Short mmCIF file of C-alpha atoms in Angstrom, two decimals:
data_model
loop_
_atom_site.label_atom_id
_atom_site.label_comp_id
_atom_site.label_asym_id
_atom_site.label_seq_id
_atom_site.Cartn_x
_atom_site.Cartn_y
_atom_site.Cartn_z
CA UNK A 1 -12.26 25.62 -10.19
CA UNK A 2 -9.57 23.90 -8.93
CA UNK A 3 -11.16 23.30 -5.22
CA UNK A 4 -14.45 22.37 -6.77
CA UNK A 5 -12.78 19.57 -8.96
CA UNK A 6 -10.96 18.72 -5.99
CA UNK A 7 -14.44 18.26 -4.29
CA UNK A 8 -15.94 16.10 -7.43
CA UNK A 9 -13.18 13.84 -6.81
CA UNK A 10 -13.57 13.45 -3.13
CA UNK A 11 -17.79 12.88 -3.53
CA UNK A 12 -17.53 10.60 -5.80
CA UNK A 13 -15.13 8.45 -4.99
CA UNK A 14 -17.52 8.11 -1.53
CA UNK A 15 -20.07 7.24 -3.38
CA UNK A 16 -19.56 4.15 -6.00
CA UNK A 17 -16.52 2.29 -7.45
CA UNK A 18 -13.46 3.67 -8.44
CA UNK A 19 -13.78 2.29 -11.84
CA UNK A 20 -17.12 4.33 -12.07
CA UNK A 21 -15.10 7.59 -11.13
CA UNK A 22 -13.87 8.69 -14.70
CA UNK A 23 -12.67 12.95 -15.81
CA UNK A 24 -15.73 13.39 -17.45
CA UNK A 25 -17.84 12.39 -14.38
CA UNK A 26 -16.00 14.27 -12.47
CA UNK A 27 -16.13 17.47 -14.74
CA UNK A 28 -19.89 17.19 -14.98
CA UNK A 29 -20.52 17.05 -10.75
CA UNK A 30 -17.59 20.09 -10.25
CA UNK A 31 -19.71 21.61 -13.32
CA UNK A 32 -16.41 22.40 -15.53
CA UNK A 33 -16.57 21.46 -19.00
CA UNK A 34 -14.94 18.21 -19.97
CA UNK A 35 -12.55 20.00 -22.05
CA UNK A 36 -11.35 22.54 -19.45
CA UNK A 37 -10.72 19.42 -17.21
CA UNK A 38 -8.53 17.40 -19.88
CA UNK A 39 -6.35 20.57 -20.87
CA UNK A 40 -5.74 21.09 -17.18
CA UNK A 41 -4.98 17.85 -15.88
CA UNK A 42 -4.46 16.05 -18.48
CA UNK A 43 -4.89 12.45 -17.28
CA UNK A 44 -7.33 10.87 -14.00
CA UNK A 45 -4.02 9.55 -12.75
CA UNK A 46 -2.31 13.33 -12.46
CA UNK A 47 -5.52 14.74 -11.23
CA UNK A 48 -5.74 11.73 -8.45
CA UNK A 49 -2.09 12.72 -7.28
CA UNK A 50 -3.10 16.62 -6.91
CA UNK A 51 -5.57 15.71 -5.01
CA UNK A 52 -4.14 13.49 -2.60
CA UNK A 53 -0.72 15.31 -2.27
CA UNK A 54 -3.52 18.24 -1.21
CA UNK A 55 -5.65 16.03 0.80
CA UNK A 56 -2.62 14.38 2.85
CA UNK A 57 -0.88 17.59 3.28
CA UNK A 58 -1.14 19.99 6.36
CA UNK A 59 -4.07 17.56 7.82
CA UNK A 60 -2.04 16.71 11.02
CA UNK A 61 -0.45 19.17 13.53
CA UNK A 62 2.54 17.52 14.60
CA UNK A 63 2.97 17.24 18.49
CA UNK A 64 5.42 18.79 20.26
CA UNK A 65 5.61 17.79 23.45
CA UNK A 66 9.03 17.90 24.41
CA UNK A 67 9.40 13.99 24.37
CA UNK A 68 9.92 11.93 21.28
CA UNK A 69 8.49 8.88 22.18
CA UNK A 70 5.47 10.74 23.27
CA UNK A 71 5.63 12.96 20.04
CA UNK A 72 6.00 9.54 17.99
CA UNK A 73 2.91 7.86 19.69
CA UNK A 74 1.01 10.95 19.29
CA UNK A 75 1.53 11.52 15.70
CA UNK A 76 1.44 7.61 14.35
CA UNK A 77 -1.60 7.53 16.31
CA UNK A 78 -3.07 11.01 14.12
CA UNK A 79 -2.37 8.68 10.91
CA UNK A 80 -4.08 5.28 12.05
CA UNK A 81 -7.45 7.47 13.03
CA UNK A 82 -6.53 9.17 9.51
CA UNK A 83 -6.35 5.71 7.73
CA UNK A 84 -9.41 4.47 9.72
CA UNK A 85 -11.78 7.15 7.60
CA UNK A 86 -13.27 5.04 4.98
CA UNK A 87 -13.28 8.53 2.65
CA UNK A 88 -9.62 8.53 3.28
CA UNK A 89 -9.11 5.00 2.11
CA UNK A 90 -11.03 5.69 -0.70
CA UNK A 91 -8.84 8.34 -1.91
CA UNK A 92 -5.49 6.68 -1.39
CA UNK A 93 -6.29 3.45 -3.54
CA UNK A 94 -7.68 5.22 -6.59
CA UNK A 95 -4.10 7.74 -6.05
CA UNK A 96 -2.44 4.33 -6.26
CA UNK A 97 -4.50 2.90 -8.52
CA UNK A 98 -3.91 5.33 -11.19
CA UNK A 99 -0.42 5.00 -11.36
CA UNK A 100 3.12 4.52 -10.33
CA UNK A 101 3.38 8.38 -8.66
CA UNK A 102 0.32 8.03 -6.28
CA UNK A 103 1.97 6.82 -3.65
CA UNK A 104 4.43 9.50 -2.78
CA UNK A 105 1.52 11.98 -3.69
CA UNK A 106 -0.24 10.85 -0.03
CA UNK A 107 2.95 10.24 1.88
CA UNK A 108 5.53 12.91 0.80
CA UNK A 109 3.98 15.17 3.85
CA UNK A 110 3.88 12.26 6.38
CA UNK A 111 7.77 12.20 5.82
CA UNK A 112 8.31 15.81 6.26
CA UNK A 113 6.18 15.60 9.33
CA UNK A 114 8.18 12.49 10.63
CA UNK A 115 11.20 14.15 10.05
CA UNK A 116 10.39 17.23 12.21
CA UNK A 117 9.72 14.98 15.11
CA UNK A 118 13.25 13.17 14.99
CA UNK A 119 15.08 16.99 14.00
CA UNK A 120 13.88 18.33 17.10
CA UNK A 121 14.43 15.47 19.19
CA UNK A 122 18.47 15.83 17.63
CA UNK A 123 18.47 19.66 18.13
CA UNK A 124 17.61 18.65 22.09
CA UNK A 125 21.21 16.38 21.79
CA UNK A 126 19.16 13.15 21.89
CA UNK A 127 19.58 10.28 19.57
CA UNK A 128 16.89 8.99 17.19
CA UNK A 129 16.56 6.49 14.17
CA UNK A 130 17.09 8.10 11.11
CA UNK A 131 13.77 8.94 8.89
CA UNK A 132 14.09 5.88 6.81
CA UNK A 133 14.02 3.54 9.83
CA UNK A 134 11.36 5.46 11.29
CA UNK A 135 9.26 5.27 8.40
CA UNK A 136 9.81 1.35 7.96
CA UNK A 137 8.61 0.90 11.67
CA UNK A 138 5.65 3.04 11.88
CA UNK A 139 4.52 4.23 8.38
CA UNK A 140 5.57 0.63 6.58
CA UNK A 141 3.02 -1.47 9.26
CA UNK A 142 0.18 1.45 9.58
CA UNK A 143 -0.35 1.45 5.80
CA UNK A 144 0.42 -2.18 5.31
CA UNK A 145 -2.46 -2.45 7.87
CA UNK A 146 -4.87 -0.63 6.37
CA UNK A 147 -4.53 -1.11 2.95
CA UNK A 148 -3.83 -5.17 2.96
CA UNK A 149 -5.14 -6.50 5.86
CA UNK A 150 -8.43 -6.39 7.98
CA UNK A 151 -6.48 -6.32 11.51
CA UNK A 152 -7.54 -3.89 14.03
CA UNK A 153 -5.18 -0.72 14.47
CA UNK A 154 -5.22 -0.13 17.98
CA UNK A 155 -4.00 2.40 20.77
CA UNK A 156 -1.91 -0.36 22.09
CA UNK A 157 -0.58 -1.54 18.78
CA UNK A 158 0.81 1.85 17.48
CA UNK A 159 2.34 2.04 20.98
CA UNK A 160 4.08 -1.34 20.51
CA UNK A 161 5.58 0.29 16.68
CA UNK A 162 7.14 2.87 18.83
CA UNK A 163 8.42 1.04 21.48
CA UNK A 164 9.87 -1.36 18.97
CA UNK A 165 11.31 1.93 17.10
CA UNK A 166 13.00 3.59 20.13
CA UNK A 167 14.30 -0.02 21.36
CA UNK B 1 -11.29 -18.74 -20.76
CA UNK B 2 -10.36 -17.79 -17.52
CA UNK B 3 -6.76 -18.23 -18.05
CA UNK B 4 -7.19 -15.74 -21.42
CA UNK B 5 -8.90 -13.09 -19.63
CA UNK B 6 -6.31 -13.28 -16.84
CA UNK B 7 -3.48 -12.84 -19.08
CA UNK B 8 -5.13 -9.86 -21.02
CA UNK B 9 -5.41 -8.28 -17.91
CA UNK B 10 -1.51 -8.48 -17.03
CA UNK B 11 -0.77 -7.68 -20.36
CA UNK B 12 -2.91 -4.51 -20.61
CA UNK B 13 -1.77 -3.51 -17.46
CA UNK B 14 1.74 -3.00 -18.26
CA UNK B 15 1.38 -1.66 -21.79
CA UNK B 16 -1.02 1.22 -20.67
CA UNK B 17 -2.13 3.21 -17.59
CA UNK B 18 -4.74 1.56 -15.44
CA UNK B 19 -7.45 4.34 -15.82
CA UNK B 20 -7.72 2.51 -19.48
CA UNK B 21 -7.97 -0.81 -18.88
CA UNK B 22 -11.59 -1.80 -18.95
CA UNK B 23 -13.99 -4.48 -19.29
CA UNK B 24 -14.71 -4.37 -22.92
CA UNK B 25 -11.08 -3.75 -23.88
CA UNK B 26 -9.85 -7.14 -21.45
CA UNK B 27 -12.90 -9.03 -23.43
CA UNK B 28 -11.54 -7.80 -26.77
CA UNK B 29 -8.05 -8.66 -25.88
CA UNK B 30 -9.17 -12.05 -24.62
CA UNK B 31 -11.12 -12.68 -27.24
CA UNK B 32 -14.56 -13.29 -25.54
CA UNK B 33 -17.53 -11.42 -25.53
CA UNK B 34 -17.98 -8.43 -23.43
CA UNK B 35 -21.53 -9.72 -22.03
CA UNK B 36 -19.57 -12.97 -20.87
CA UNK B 37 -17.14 -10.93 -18.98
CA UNK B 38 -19.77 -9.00 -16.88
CA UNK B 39 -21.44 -12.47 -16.40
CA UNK B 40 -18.80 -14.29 -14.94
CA UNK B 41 -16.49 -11.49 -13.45
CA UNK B 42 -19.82 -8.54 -12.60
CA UNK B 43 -17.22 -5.50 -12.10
CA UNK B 44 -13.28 -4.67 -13.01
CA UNK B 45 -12.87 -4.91 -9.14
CA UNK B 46 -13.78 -8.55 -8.64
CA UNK B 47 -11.54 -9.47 -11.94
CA UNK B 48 -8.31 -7.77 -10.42
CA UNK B 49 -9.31 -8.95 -7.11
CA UNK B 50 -9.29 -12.65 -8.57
CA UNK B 51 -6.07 -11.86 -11.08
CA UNK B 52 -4.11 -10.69 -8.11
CA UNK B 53 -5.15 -13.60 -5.96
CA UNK B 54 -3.90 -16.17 -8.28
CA UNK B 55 -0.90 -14.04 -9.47
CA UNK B 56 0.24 -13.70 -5.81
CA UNK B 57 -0.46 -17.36 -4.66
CA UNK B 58 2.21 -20.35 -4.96
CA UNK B 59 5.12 -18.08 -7.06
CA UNK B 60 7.44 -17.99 -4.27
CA UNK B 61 8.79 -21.53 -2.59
CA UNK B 62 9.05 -21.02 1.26
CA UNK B 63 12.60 -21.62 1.86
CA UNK B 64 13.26 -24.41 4.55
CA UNK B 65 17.28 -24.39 5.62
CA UNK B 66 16.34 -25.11 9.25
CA UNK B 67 17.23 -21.65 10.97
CA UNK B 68 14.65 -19.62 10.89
CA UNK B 69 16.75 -16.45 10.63
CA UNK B 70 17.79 -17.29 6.83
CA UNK B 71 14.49 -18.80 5.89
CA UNK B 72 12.82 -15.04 6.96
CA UNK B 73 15.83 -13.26 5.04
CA UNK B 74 15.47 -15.65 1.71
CA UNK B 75 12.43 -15.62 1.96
CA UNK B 76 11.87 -11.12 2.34
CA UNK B 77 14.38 -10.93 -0.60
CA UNK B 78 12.10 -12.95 -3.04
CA UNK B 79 9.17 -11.50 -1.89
CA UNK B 80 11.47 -7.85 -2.55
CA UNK B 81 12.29 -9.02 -5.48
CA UNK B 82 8.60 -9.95 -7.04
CA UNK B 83 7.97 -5.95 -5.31
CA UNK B 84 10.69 -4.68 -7.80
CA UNK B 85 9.18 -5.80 -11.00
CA UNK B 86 7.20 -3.06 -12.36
CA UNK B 87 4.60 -5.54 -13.49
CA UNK B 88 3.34 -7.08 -10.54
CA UNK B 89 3.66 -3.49 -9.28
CA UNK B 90 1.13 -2.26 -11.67
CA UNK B 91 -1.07 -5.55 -11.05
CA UNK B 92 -1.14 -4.95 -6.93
CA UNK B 93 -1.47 -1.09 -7.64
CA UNK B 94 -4.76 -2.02 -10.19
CA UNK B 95 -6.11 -4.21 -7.78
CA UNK B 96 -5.61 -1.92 -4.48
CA UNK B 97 -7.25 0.71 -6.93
CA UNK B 98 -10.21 -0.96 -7.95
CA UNK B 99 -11.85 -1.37 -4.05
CA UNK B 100 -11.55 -2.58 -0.72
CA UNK B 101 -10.84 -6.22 -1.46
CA UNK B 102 -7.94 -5.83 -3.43
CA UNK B 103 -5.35 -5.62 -0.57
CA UNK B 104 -6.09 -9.17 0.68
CA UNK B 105 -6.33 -10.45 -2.73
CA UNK B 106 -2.43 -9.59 -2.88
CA UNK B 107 -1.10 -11.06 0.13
CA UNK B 108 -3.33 -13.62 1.69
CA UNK B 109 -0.42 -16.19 0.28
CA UNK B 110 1.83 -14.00 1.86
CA UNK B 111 0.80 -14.58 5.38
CA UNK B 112 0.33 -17.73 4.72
CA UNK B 113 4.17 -18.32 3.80
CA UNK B 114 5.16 -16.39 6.67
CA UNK B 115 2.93 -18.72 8.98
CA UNK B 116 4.39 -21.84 7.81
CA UNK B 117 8.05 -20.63 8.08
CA UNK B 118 7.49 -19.33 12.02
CA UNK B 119 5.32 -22.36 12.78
CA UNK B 120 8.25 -24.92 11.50
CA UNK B 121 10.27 -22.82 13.86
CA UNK B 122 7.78 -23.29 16.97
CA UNK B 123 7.39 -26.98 16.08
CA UNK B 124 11.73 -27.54 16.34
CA UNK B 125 10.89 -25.78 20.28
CA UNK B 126 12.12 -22.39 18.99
CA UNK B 127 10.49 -19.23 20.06
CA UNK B 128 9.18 -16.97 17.45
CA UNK B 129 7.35 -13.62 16.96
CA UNK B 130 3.85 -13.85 16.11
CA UNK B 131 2.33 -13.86 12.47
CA UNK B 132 1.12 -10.26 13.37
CA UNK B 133 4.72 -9.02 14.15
CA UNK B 134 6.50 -10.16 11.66
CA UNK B 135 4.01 -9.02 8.96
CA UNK B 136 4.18 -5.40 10.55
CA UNK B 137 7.97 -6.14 10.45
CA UNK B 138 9.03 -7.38 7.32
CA UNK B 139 5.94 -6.84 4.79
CA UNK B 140 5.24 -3.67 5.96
CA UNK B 141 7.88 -2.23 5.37
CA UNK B 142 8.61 -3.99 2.08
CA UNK B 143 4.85 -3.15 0.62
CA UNK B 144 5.18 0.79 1.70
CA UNK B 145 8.55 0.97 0.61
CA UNK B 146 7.43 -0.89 -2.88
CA UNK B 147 4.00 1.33 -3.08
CA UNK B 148 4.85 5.08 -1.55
CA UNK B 149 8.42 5.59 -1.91
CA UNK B 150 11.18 5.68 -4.42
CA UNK B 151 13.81 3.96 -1.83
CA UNK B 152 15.74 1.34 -2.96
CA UNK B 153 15.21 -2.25 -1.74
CA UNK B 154 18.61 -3.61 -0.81
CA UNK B 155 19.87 -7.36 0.38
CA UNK B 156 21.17 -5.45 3.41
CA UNK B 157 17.95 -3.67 4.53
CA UNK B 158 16.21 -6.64 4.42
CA UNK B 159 18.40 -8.21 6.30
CA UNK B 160 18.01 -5.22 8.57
CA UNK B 161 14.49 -5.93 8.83
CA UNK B 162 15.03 -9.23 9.92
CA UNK B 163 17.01 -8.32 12.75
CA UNK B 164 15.42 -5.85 14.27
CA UNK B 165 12.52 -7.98 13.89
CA UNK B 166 14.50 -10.95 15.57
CA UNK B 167 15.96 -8.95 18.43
#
């Protein structure tokens, strides 16, 4: 049940408004009943944070190339063509939309994922920003980018956040 | 009338979650009819799209102290500041919610400020990095740090930001 709601979610929010995209909608296209959906999730704003924490989780293989930088450009490069995906998009607004714990829902994983980067760069006995600075310089301006603005995210650009990182 | 339906819309927003707040209900609190709503307003999106516009234009004065250093620090700290107040939080987080548009609506003013504070530094013959830059710089990582994480916003971090965006 829980992969088909999961797929109600995802449809519909492709498909028309996110004010349009309410639990009984969603029941009715996963075919649950209403009811089942309510006791389980309780509120659109928990069920929008499942399914982002599961949508943003284990999407990217993180590089390991045996370079950081390289590793860096690599993965910040994974999340632009991640936040380029109109679907994607889609799915982060209505997690923030709904309320105050969307956010970390869709980004918990990218920190994990940034964090293994810079731990094995330290384990090789080289010297990186910590996670925090890492995510200000690359996360902060990627989602910034895609979620307020209608700039370009480019090849070059993501290569400039790293440089500008590592400098 | 427009003012009315503006401020039921902030007020409903912080007193209940955003999955709630609908047409009818900001017509009810307003105090106007439902059917003028959809007339003037056609969806929820284009109302928050239109609240956060006006709620994010001309509330911060662009500092001027003639260094261009402390204008970009006083200036990040009230725009942190406005970020920390769980209202505006829930009016950008509606907005970003309810469709594409919403983003923009939130910090068109934003850019805007920034511009004016680099170009009075160009115009004394100082050198300065683009509008680009220091939006990936400083509102970057103010807005992910404000949206996706539960970090703190500090006076020194922002000052952080403005050196590293500086050097």
């Amino acid at each position: 049940m829980r992969a088909s709601v999961h797929r109600a979610v995802e449809e519909l929010l492709s498909e028309q408004p996110a004010e349009e995209v309410t639990l009984p909608l969603i029941a009715t296209r996963a075919g649950v009943h209403p009811t089942t959906v309510y006791r389980r999730w309780g509120s659109l704003a928990d069920l929008l944070s499942e399914v982002a924490s599961s949508r943003f989780s284990g999407d990217i293989v993180v590089p390991d190339t045996g370079d950081v930088r390289e590793d860096l450009e690599r993965w910040a490069t994974a999340v632009a063509t991640d936040l380029a995906d109109p679907d994607t998009l889609a799915i982060m607004r209505a997690a923030l939309g709904a309320g105050p714990d969307g956010g970390c829902a869709c980004t918990a994983d990218r920190h994990a994922q940034l964090e293994a980067i810079l731990e094995r760069e330290r384990s090789r006995g080289g010297r990186t920003p910590s996670v925090e600075e890492a995510s200000d310089g690359l996360l902060g301006p990627l989602y910034y980018r895609a979620l307020f603005t209608q700039l370009p995210v480019t090849a070059e650009w993501v290569r400039g956040l790293v440089r500008k990182l590592l400098s």
